[in-house]
Amino acid sequence: MTEIAARDYQAARAKAPPLSATSPMYNLPEMRALYLAFWDALAAELGPEAGELPQAFSFDRPAVPEAIGSEVFFSQTCGYPLQTIYRGQYQLLGVPSYDAPGCGEATHCAFLLVRDGSPFETVEDLRGTRFACNSRQSNSGMNLPRRLIAPLAGGKPFFGEVVETGTHPFSMARVAAGELDAASIDCMTYAYFSQHRPEAVAGLRVIAQTPRSPAIPFVTSIATAPARVQALRAALLALSSKPEHRPVLQALRIASIGPASPAAYERILDYEREAAELGYPELV
């Protein structure tokens, strides 16, 4: 690299936001030490091809940011916005298989939750009720229940009201408080709350589960260089296969981490299309 090119490179790096590593989907404060251990293990497996690493593992990235920017070195992102608002912004790194009810090999689902003591026993019983949706961009909170409900809706609004709460925890809290009647919650969110905050789900019960969907993948920015992407993918596979990393994965309820197939995530938009074909294009 010439002296001028080196100066230009350093100037560009100075203007760029710092690299980030985060896991915004499942980051209860009680779990932060586990994620720091996960990041330390992943960083230990990254070879020199990975180059510069984020200075720290961050916990302040929103679950559904406006975009996956060039600074995103490592993150985990909901599958539905990956197929919609984030198209062309990311590269898949790997997909975890979780050890929890509702999960399969590289798949998960959502649970329909109601307040314990409410009269609701089936999905049909929820017709005309007040439904909590964490985000219109959520696979587990919107897209999967939309596909579940589409055959029942008959091309008409199903709920009396759909309220966007902002997060799964807010949805669960409002259902538990009786402010809203039901919510569709990612099964891993429910599992982590059941383990770390059992009081938050003690007043809730599951009446149904949605169709299975590809699990939430690990991603990096589309701007991440190919060699660094390959280093991240190899490190995730090594993390999954080496016995010394098993305790931290088990603590996060990760049974394994495997390659992520772009084709598998197209199923998420199949659910959207199928709901529309059944006359139910919006969760209403």
PDB file of C-alpha atoms in Angstrom:
ATOM      1  CA  MET A   1       0.000   0.000   0.000  1.00  0.00           C
ATOM      2  CA  THR A   2       1.421   3.408  -0.971  1.00  0.00           C
ATOM      3  CA  GLU A   3       1.725   6.188   1.567  1.00  0.00           C
ATOM      4  CA  ILE A   4      -1.157   8.089  -0.064  1.00  0.00           C
ATOM      5  CA  ALA A   5      -3.360   4.987  -0.167  1.00  0.00           C
ATOM      6  CA  ALA A   6      -2.565   4.265   3.466  1.00  0.00           C
ATOM      7  CA  ARG A   7      -3.556   7.803   4.445  1.00  0.00           C
ATOM      8  CA  ASP A   8      -6.794   7.503   2.451  1.00  0.00           C
ATOM      9  CA  TYR A   9      -7.561   4.182   4.144  1.00  0.00           C
ATOM     10  CA  GLN A  10      -6.924   5.566   7.611  1.00  0.00           C
ATOM     11  CA  ALA A  11      -9.073   8.616   6.834  1.00  0.00           C
ATOM     12  CA  ALA A  12     -11.931   6.401   5.664  1.00  0.00           C
ATOM     13  CA  ARG A  13     -11.656   4.220   8.782  1.00  0.00           C
ATOM     14  CA  ALA A  14     -11.671   7.321  10.972  1.00  0.00           C
ATOM     15  CA  LYS A  15     -14.977   8.447   9.440  1.00  0.00           C
ATOM     16  CA  ALA A  16     -16.594   5.002   9.611  1.00  0.00           C
ATOM     17  CA  PRO A  17     -18.586   4.033  12.703  1.00  0.00           C
ATOM     18  CA  PRO A  18     -16.825   1.520  14.977  1.00  0.00           C
ATOM     19  CA  LEU A  19     -17.425  -2.143  14.278  1.00  0.00           C
ATOM     20  CA  SER A  20     -20.194  -3.682  16.348  1.00  0.00           C
ATOM     21  CA  ALA A  21     -20.877  -7.147  17.717  1.00  0.00           C
ATOM     22  CA  THR A  22     -24.193  -7.738  19.436  1.00  0.00           C
ATOM     23  CA  SER A  23     -27.095 -10.127  19.928  1.00  0.00           C
ATOM     24  CA  PRO A  24     -30.173  -7.906  20.225  1.00  0.00           C
ATOM     25  CA  MET A  25     -32.833 -10.599  19.920  1.00  0.00           C
ATOM     26  CA  TYR A  26     -32.301 -12.469  23.195  1.00  0.00           C
ATOM     27  CA  ASN A  27     -30.375 -10.221  25.564  1.00  0.00           C
ATOM     28  CA  LEU A  28     -32.016 -10.168  28.955  1.00  0.00           C
ATOM     29  CA  PRO A  29     -29.711  -8.392  31.439  1.00  0.00           C
ATOM     30  CA  GLU A  30     -29.520 -11.661  33.350  1.00  0.00           C
ATOM     31  CA  MET A  31     -27.935 -13.249  30.261  1.00  0.00           C
ATOM     32  CA  ARG A  32     -25.335 -10.625  29.440  1.00  0.00           C
ATOM     33  CA  ALA A  33     -22.481 -12.444  31.137  1.00  0.00           C
ATOM     34  CA  LEU A  34     -23.330 -15.478  29.002  1.00  0.00           C
ATOM     35  CA  TYR A  35     -23.206 -13.445  25.800  1.00  0.00           C
ATOM     36  CA  LEU A  36     -19.881 -11.913  26.796  1.00  0.00           C
ATOM     37  CA  ALA A  37     -18.551 -15.450  27.296  1.00  0.00           C
ATOM     38  CA  PHE A  38     -20.002 -16.430  23.913  1.00  0.00           C
ATOM     39  CA  TRP A  39     -18.258 -13.498  22.226  1.00  0.00           C
ATOM     40  CA  ASP A  40     -14.964 -14.256  23.967  1.00  0.00           C
ATOM     41  CA  ALA A  41     -15.167 -17.846  22.726  1.00  0.00           C
ATOM     42  CA  LEU A  42     -16.015 -16.740  19.183  1.00  0.00           C
ATOM     43  CA  ALA A  43     -13.217 -14.171  19.160  1.00  0.00           C
ATOM     44  CA  ALA A  44     -10.797 -16.867  20.327  1.00  0.00           C
ATOM     45  CA  GLU A  45     -11.737 -18.979  17.302  1.00  0.00           C
ATOM     46  CA  LEU A  46     -11.351 -16.151  14.794  1.00  0.00           C
ATOM     47  CA  GLY A  47      -8.077 -16.382  12.933  1.00  0.00           C
ATOM     48  CA  PRO A  48      -5.969 -13.584  11.476  1.00  0.00           C
ATOM     49  CA  GLU A  49      -8.284 -13.510   8.439  1.00  0.00           C
ATOM     50  CA  ALA A  50     -10.878 -11.822  10.651  1.00  0.00           C
ATOM     51  CA  GLY A  51      -8.721  -8.702  10.943  1.00  0.00           C
ATOM     52  CA  GLU A  52      -9.847  -5.923  13.255  1.00  0.00           C
ATOM     53  CA  LEU A  53     -12.533  -6.952  15.745  1.00  0.00           C
ATOM     54  CA  PRO A  54     -15.139  -4.878  17.588  1.00  0.00           C
ATOM     55  CA  GLN A  55     -13.718  -3.495  20.795  1.00  0.00           C
ATOM     56  CA  ALA A  56     -16.578  -4.870  22.887  1.00  0.00           C
ATOM     57  CA  PHE A  57     -19.816  -6.817  22.697  1.00  0.00           C
ATOM     58  CA  SER A  58     -22.691  -4.330  22.728  1.00  0.00           C
ATOM     59  CA  PHE A  59     -26.150  -4.628  24.269  1.00  0.00           C
ATOM     60  CA  ASP A  60     -27.683  -1.368  23.048  1.00  0.00           C
ATOM     61  CA  ARG A  61     -28.640  -2.280  19.462  1.00  0.00           C
ATOM     62  CA  PRO A  62     -32.433  -2.422  18.943  1.00  0.00           C
ATOM     63  CA  ALA A  63     -33.982  -5.719  17.897  1.00  0.00           C
ATOM     64  CA  VAL A  64     -35.252  -4.181  14.637  1.00  0.00           C
ATOM     65  CA  PRO A  65     -32.881  -1.340  13.687  1.00  0.00           C
ATOM     66  CA  GLU A  66     -33.509   0.868  10.676  1.00  0.00           C
ATOM     67  CA  ALA A  67     -30.797  -0.896   8.680  1.00  0.00           C
ATOM     68  CA  ILE A  68     -27.887  -3.337   8.877  1.00  0.00           C
ATOM     69  CA  GLY A  69     -25.072  -0.872   8.407  1.00  0.00           C
ATOM     70  CA  SER A  70     -21.498  -1.398   7.297  1.00  0.00           C
ATOM     71  CA  GLU A  71     -20.360  -1.393  10.945  1.00  0.00           C
ATOM     72  CA  VAL A  72     -22.243  -4.612  11.789  1.00  0.00           C
ATOM     73  CA  PHE A  73     -19.554  -7.271  12.146  1.00  0.00           C
ATOM     74  CA  PHE A  74     -21.667  -9.794  14.052  1.00  0.00           C
ATOM     75  CA  SER A  75     -25.318  -9.810  15.032  1.00  0.00           C
ATOM     76  CA  GLN A  76     -28.482 -11.910  15.150  1.00  0.00           C
ATOM     77  CA  THR A  77     -31.529 -10.701  13.276  1.00  0.00           C
ATOM     78  CA  CYS A  78     -35.165 -11.762  12.913  1.00  0.00           C
ATOM     79  CA  GLY A  79     -35.794 -13.649   9.683  1.00  0.00           C
ATOM     80  CA  TYR A  80     -38.778 -11.624   8.429  1.00  0.00           C
ATOM     81  CA  PRO A  81     -37.047  -8.221   8.128  1.00  0.00           C
ATOM     82  CA  LEU A  82     -34.096 -10.019   6.540  1.00  0.00           C
ATOM     83  CA  GLN A  83     -36.489 -10.922   3.724  1.00  0.00           C
ATOM     84  CA  THR A  84     -38.100  -7.477   3.557  1.00  0.00           C
ATOM     85  CA  ILE A  85     -36.506  -4.261   4.841  1.00  0.00           C
ATOM     86  CA  TYR A  86     -32.936  -5.646   5.075  1.00  0.00           C
ATOM     87  CA  ARG A  87     -32.656  -7.244   1.652  1.00  0.00           C
ATOM     88  CA  GLY A  88     -29.211  -6.629   0.163  1.00  0.00           C
ATOM     89  CA  GLN A  89     -27.781  -5.415   3.486  1.00  0.00           C
ATOM     90  CA  TYR A  90     -26.466  -8.610   5.109  1.00  0.00           C
ATOM     91  CA  GLN A  91     -24.646 -11.923   4.710  1.00  0.00           C
ATOM     92  CA  LEU A  92     -25.677 -15.072   6.560  1.00  0.00           C
ATOM     93  CA  LEU A  93     -23.074 -16.576   8.898  1.00  0.00           C
ATOM     94  CA  GLY A  94     -24.791 -19.503  10.590  1.00  0.00           C
ATOM     95  CA  VAL A  95     -27.950 -20.644  12.307  1.00  0.00           C
ATOM     96  CA  PRO A  96     -28.334 -22.013  15.836  1.00  0.00           C
ATOM     97  CA  SER A  97     -30.442 -25.012  16.813  1.00  0.00           C
ATOM     98  CA  TYR A  98     -31.891 -24.370  20.241  1.00  0.00           C
ATOM     99  CA  ASP A  99     -32.713 -26.806  23.008  1.00  0.00           C
ATOM    100  CA  ALA A 100     -36.178 -25.623  24.061  1.00  0.00           C
ATOM    101  CA  PRO A 101     -39.840 -26.488  23.441  1.00  0.00           C
ATOM    102  CA  GLY A 102     -40.970 -25.357  20.000  1.00  0.00           C
ATOM    103  CA  CYS A 103     -37.497 -25.658  18.453  1.00  0.00           C
ATOM    104  CA  GLY A 104     -36.131 -28.170  15.966  1.00  0.00           C
ATOM    105  CA  GLU A 105     -32.981 -28.422  13.904  1.00  0.00           C
ATOM    106  CA  ALA A 106     -32.347 -24.818  12.809  1.00  0.00           C
ATOM    107  CA  THR A 107     -36.046 -24.012  13.345  1.00  0.00           C
ATOM    108  CA  HIS A 108     -38.258 -22.325  15.886  1.00  0.00           C
ATOM    109  CA  CYS A 109     -41.879 -21.251  16.221  1.00  0.00           C
ATOM    110  CA  ALA A 110     -44.001 -18.851  18.238  1.00  0.00           C
ATOM    111  CA  PHE A 111     -46.383 -19.607  21.086  1.00  0.00           C
ATOM    112  CA  LEU A 112     -49.802 -17.995  21.336  1.00  0.00           C
ATOM    113  CA  LEU A 113     -50.071 -16.872  24.949  1.00  0.00           C
ATOM    114  CA  VAL A 114     -53.123 -15.835  26.953  1.00  0.00           C
ATOM    115  CA  ARG A 115     -53.603 -14.851  30.548  1.00  0.00           C
ATOM    116  CA  ASP A 116     -53.956 -17.750  32.935  1.00  0.00           C
ATOM    117  CA  GLY A 117     -57.570 -17.788  34.076  1.00  0.00           C
ATOM    118  CA  SER A 118     -58.900 -16.291  30.828  1.00  0.00           C
ATOM    119  CA  PRO A 119     -61.606 -18.280  28.975  1.00  0.00           C
ATOM    120  CA  PHE A 120     -59.529 -18.761  25.802  1.00  0.00           C
ATOM    121  CA  GLU A 121     -58.603 -22.359  24.960  1.00  0.00           C
ATOM    122  CA  THR A 122     -58.137 -22.392  21.167  1.00  0.00           C
ATOM    123  CA  VAL A 123     -57.066 -20.013  18.418  1.00  0.00           C
ATOM    124  CA  GLU A 124     -60.706 -19.744  17.315  1.00  0.00           C
ATOM    125  CA  ASP A 125     -61.570 -18.448  20.780  1.00  0.00           C
ATOM    126  CA  LEU A 126     -59.406 -15.387  20.081  1.00  0.00           C
ATOM    127  CA  ARG A 127     -61.762 -14.065  17.388  1.00  0.00           C
ATOM    128  CA  GLY A 128     -62.702 -10.496  18.259  1.00  0.00           C
ATOM    129  CA  THR A 129     -60.115 -10.147  21.057  1.00  0.00           C
ATOM    130  CA  ARG A 130     -57.351  -7.580  21.615  1.00  0.00           C
ATOM    131  CA  PHE A 131     -54.059  -8.913  20.240  1.00  0.00           C
ATOM    132  CA  ALA A 132     -50.563  -7.732  21.226  1.00  0.00           C
ATOM    133  CA  CYS A 133     -48.065  -7.537  18.344  1.00  0.00           C
ATOM    134  CA  ASN A 134     -44.505  -6.566  19.166  1.00  0.00           C
ATOM    135  CA  SER A 135     -43.777  -5.246  15.648  1.00  0.00           C
ATOM    136  CA  ARG A 136     -45.232  -5.379  12.155  1.00  0.00           C
ATOM    137  CA  GLN A 137     -41.716  -6.405  11.065  1.00  0.00           C
ATOM    138  CA  SER A 138     -41.610  -9.415  13.417  1.00  0.00           C
ATOM    139  CA  ASN A 139     -41.675 -12.964  12.109  1.00  0.00           C
ATOM    140  CA  SER A 140     -42.790 -14.533  15.391  1.00  0.00           C
ATOM    141  CA  GLY A 141     -45.036 -11.687  16.499  1.00  0.00           C
ATOM    142  CA  MET A 142     -46.780 -10.957  13.179  1.00  0.00           C
ATOM    143  CA  ASN A 143     -45.858 -13.146  10.214  1.00  0.00           C
ATOM    144  CA  LEU A 144     -46.220 -16.576  11.839  1.00  0.00           C
ATOM    145  CA  PRO A 145     -49.515 -15.855  13.652  1.00  0.00           C
ATOM    146  CA  ARG A 146     -50.827 -14.294  10.432  1.00  0.00           C
ATOM    147  CA  ARG A 147     -50.211 -17.599   8.640  1.00  0.00           C
ATOM    148  CA  LEU A 148     -51.755 -19.553  11.532  1.00  0.00           C
ATOM    149  CA  ILE A 149     -54.891 -17.431  11.590  1.00  0.00           C
ATOM    150  CA  ALA A 150     -55.363 -16.992   7.826  1.00  0.00           C
ATOM    151  CA  PRO A 151     -57.400 -20.216   7.324  1.00  0.00           C
ATOM    152  CA  LEU A 152     -59.726 -19.183  10.164  1.00  0.00           C
ATOM    153  CA  ALA A 153     -60.184 -15.544   9.204  1.00  0.00           C
ATOM    154  CA  GLY A 154     -62.159 -16.223   6.021  1.00  0.00           C
ATOM    155  CA  GLY A 155     -60.799 -13.100   4.346  1.00  0.00           C
ATOM    156  CA  LYS A 156     -62.110 -10.846   7.141  1.00  0.00           C
ATOM    157  CA  PRO A 157     -60.559  -9.148  10.183  1.00  0.00           C
ATOM    158  CA  PHE A 158     -60.068 -11.730  12.926  1.00  0.00           C
ATOM    159  CA  PHE A 159     -59.190  -9.647  15.970  1.00  0.00           C
ATOM    160  CA  GLY A 160     -61.153  -6.841  17.538  1.00  0.00           C
ATOM    161  CA  GLU A 161     -57.939  -4.846  17.816  1.00  0.00           C
ATOM    162  CA  VAL A 162     -54.215  -5.368  17.120  1.00  0.00           C
ATOM    163  CA  VAL A 163     -51.960  -3.245  19.326  1.00  0.00           C
ATOM    164  CA  GLU A 164     -48.272  -2.803  18.451  1.00  0.00           C
ATOM    165  CA  THR A 165     -46.354  -2.936  21.755  1.00  0.00           C
ATOM    166  CA  GLY A 166     -42.733  -2.551  20.619  1.00  0.00           C
ATOM    167  CA  THR A 167     -41.240  -5.706  22.165  1.00  0.00           C
ATOM    168  CA  HIS A 168     -42.145  -9.267  23.119  1.00  0.00           C
ATOM    169  CA  PRO A 169     -41.626  -8.521  26.842  1.00  0.00           C
ATOM    170  CA  PHE A 170     -44.071  -5.607  26.630  1.00  0.00           C
ATOM    171  CA  SER A 171     -46.587  -7.853  24.854  1.00  0.00           C
ATOM    172  CA  MET A 172     -46.322 -10.498  27.570  1.00  0.00           C
ATOM    173  CA  ALA A 173     -46.620  -7.908  30.338  1.00  0.00           C
ATOM    174  CA  ARG A 174     -49.751  -6.366  28.841  1.00  0.00           C
ATOM    175  CA  VAL A 175     -51.393  -9.766  28.399  1.00  0.00           C
ATOM    176  CA  ALA A 176     -50.480 -10.791  31.950  1.00  0.00           C
ATOM    177  CA  ALA A 177     -51.932  -7.511  33.247  1.00  0.00           C
ATOM    178  CA  GLY A 178     -55.208  -8.085  31.385  1.00  0.00           C
ATOM    179  CA  GLU A 179     -54.757  -5.006  29.178  1.00  0.00           C
ATOM    180  CA  LEU A 180     -54.653  -7.192  26.059  1.00  0.00           C
ATOM    181  CA  ASP A 181     -55.928 -10.721  25.498  1.00  0.00           C
ATOM    182  CA  ALA A 182     -53.253 -12.632  23.589  1.00  0.00           C
ATOM    183  CA  ALA A 183     -49.833 -12.400  21.969  1.00  0.00           C
ATOM    184  CA  SER A 184     -47.590 -14.470  19.718  1.00  0.00           C
ATOM    185  CA  ILE A 185     -44.184 -14.823  21.366  1.00  0.00           C
ATOM    186  CA  ASP A 186     -41.014 -16.338  19.933  1.00  0.00           C
ATOM    187  CA  CYS A 187     -40.574 -19.678  21.689  1.00  0.00           C
ATOM    188  CA  MET A 188     -36.987 -18.847  22.673  1.00  0.00           C
ATOM    189  CA  THR A 189     -38.038 -15.566  24.244  1.00  0.00           C
ATOM    190  CA  TYR A 190     -40.594 -17.559  26.226  1.00  0.00           C
ATOM    191  CA  ALA A 191     -37.964 -20.162  27.173  1.00  0.00           C
ATOM    192  CA  TYR A 192     -35.454 -17.566  28.349  1.00  0.00           C
ATOM    193  CA  PHE A 193     -38.070 -15.712  30.385  1.00  0.00           C
ATOM    194  CA  SER A 194     -39.281 -18.985  31.876  1.00  0.00           C
ATOM    195  CA  GLN A 195     -35.697 -19.709  32.954  1.00  0.00           C
ATOM    196  CA  HIS A 196     -34.482 -16.273  34.042  1.00  0.00           C
ATOM    197  CA  ARG A 197     -37.677 -14.377  34.901  1.00  0.00           C
ATOM    198  CA  PRO A 198     -40.286 -17.013  35.721  1.00  0.00           C
ATOM    199  CA  GLU A 199     -42.436 -14.432  37.481  1.00  0.00           C
ATOM    200  CA  ALA A 200     -42.953 -12.648  34.131  1.00  0.00           C
ATOM    201  CA  VAL A 201     -44.610 -15.690  32.548  1.00  0.00           C
ATOM    202  CA  ALA A 202     -46.211 -17.207  35.642  1.00  0.00           C
ATOM    203  CA  GLY A 203     -49.573 -15.658  34.766  1.00  0.00           C
ATOM    204  CA  LEU A 204     -49.511 -16.816  31.146  1.00  0.00           C
ATOM    205  CA  ARG A 205     -50.283 -20.075  29.360  1.00  0.00           C
ATOM    206  CA  VAL A 206     -49.770 -21.415  25.845  1.00  0.00           C
ATOM    207  CA  ILE A 207     -52.875 -22.301  23.805  1.00  0.00           C
ATOM    208  CA  ALA A 208     -51.261 -22.938  20.399  1.00  0.00           C
ATOM    209  CA  GLN A 209     -48.048 -22.748  18.446  1.00  0.00           C
ATOM    210  CA  THR A 210     -47.462 -21.322  14.992  1.00  0.00           C
ATOM    211  CA  PRO A 211     -45.946 -23.129  12.012  1.00  0.00           C
ATOM    212  CA  ARG A 212     -42.194 -23.760  12.257  1.00  0.00           C
ATOM    213  CA  SER A 213     -39.830 -21.228  10.738  1.00  0.00           C
ATOM    214  CA  PRO A 214     -36.066 -21.031  10.176  1.00  0.00           C
ATOM    215  CA  ALA A 215     -34.379 -20.020  13.439  1.00  0.00           C
ATOM    216  CA  ILE A 216     -33.012 -16.513  13.867  1.00  0.00           C
ATOM    217  CA  PRO A 217     -29.617 -16.479  12.097  1.00  0.00           C
ATOM    218  CA  PHE A 218     -26.284 -14.873  12.857  1.00  0.00           C
ATOM    219  CA  VAL A 219     -25.417 -12.232  10.253  1.00  0.00           C
ATOM    220  CA  THR A 220     -22.819  -9.695   9.215  1.00  0.00           C
ATOM    221  CA  SER A 221     -23.053  -6.624   7.004  1.00  0.00           C
ATOM    222  CA  ILE A 222     -22.961  -6.950   3.222  1.00  0.00           C
ATOM    223  CA  ALA A 223     -19.905  -4.663   3.475  1.00  0.00           C
ATOM    224  CA  THR A 224     -17.884  -7.239   5.448  1.00  0.00           C
ATOM    225  CA  ALA A 225     -15.022  -8.505   3.285  1.00  0.00           C
ATOM    226  CA  PRO A 226     -15.254 -12.108   1.979  1.00  0.00           C
ATOM    227  CA  ALA A 227     -12.238 -13.335   3.962  1.00  0.00           C
ATOM    228  CA  ARG A 228     -13.721 -11.959   7.166  1.00  0.00           C
ATOM    229  CA  VAL A 229     -17.091 -13.563   6.399  1.00  0.00           C
ATOM    230  CA  GLN A 230     -15.417 -16.923   5.903  1.00  0.00           C
ATOM    231  CA  ALA A 231     -13.485 -16.475   9.146  1.00  0.00           C
ATOM    232  CA  LEU A 232     -16.722 -15.777  11.021  1.00  0.00           C
ATOM    233  CA  ARG A 233     -18.464 -18.809   9.511  1.00  0.00           C
ATOM    234  CA  ALA A 234     -15.545 -21.076  10.350  1.00  0.00           C
ATOM    235  CA  ALA A 235     -15.354 -19.704  13.888  1.00  0.00           C
ATOM    236  CA  LEU A 236     -19.061 -20.373  14.493  1.00  0.00           C
ATOM    237  CA  LEU A 237     -18.694 -23.971  13.304  1.00  0.00           C
ATOM    238  CA  ALA A 238     -15.602 -24.415  15.505  1.00  0.00           C
ATOM    239  CA  LEU A 239     -17.475 -22.922  18.447  1.00  0.00           C
ATOM    240  CA  SER A 240     -20.216 -25.491  17.945  1.00  0.00           C
ATOM    241  CA  SER A 241     -17.916 -28.484  17.564  1.00  0.00           C
ATOM    242  CA  LYS A 242     -15.274 -28.011  20.281  1.00  0.00           C
ATOM    243  CA  PRO A 243     -15.987 -29.493  23.732  1.00  0.00           C
ATOM    244  CA  GLU A 244     -14.393 -26.575  25.564  1.00  0.00           C
ATOM    245  CA  HIS A 245     -17.128 -24.266  24.281  1.00  0.00           C
ATOM    246  CA  ARG A 246     -19.994 -26.585  25.175  1.00  0.00           C
ATOM    247  CA  PRO A 247     -20.683 -25.029  28.635  1.00  0.00           C
ATOM    248  CA  VAL A 248     -21.336 -21.532  27.259  1.00  0.00           C
ATOM    249  CA  LEU A 249     -23.510 -22.876  24.437  1.00  0.00           C
ATOM    250  CA  GLN A 250     -25.494 -25.018  26.846  1.00  0.00           C
ATOM    251  CA  ALA A 251     -26.002 -22.012  29.113  1.00  0.00           C
ATOM    252  CA  LEU A 252     -27.506 -20.187  26.121  1.00  0.00           C
ATOM    253  CA  ARG A 253     -29.529 -23.312  25.242  1.00  0.00           C
ATOM    254  CA  ILE A 254     -27.762 -23.614  21.887  1.00  0.00           C
ATOM    255  CA  ALA A 255     -27.533 -27.267  20.896  1.00  0.00           C
ATOM    256  CA  SER A 256     -25.467 -26.611  17.757  1.00  0.00           C
ATOM    257  CA  ILE A 257     -24.632 -24.015  15.121  1.00  0.00           C
ATOM    258  CA  GLY A 258     -24.704 -24.931  11.446  1.00  0.00           C
ATOM    259  CA  PRO A 259     -24.508 -23.259   8.031  1.00  0.00           C
ATOM    260  CA  ALA A 260     -27.399 -20.962   7.145  1.00  0.00           C
ATOM    261  CA  SER A 261     -29.074 -21.523   3.779  1.00  0.00           C
ATOM    262  CA  PRO A 262     -30.618 -18.499   2.054  1.00  0.00           C
ATOM    263  CA  ALA A 263     -33.193 -20.816   0.476  1.00  0.00           C
ATOM    264  CA  ALA A 264     -34.471 -21.871   3.907  1.00  0.00           C
ATOM    265  CA  TYR A 265     -35.342 -18.276   4.781  1.00  0.00           C
ATOM    266  CA  GLU A 266     -37.473 -17.905   1.669  1.00  0.00           C
ATOM    267  CA  ARG A 267     -40.030 -20.016   3.536  1.00  0.00           C
ATOM    268  CA  ILE A 268     -40.732 -16.962   5.662  1.00  0.00           C
ATOM    269  CA  LEU A 269     -42.080 -15.075   2.653  1.00  0.00           C
ATOM    270  CA  ASP A 270     -43.952 -18.203   1.547  1.00  0.00           C
ATOM    271  CA  TYR A 271     -45.983 -17.826   4.744  1.00  0.00           C
ATOM    272  CA  GLU A 272     -46.704 -14.210   3.834  1.00  0.00           C
ATOM    273  CA  ARG A 273     -47.799 -15.207   0.319  1.00  0.00           C
ATOM    274  CA  GLU A 274     -49.934 -18.107   1.561  1.00  0.00           C
ATOM    275  CA  ALA A 275     -51.739 -15.856   4.045  1.00  0.00           C
ATOM    276  CA  ALA A 276     -52.480 -13.366   1.267  1.00  0.00           C
ATOM    277  CA  GLU A 277     -53.780 -16.138  -0.993  1.00  0.00           C
ATOM    278  CA  LEU A 278     -56.139 -17.105   1.833  1.00  0.00           C
ATOM    279  CA  GLY A 279     -57.433 -13.536   1.900  1.00  0.00           C
ATOM    280  CA  TYR A 280     -55.569 -12.457   5.023  1.00  0.00           C
ATOM    281  CA  PRO A 281     -52.653 -10.237   3.902  1.00  0.00           C
ATOM    282  CA  GLU A 282     -52.583  -8.191   7.126  1.00  0.00           C
ATOM    283  CA  LEU A 283     -52.695  -9.271  10.779  1.00  0.00           C
ATOM    284  CA  VAL A 284     -56.013  -7.664  11.707  1.00  0.00           C
TER     285      VAL A 284
END
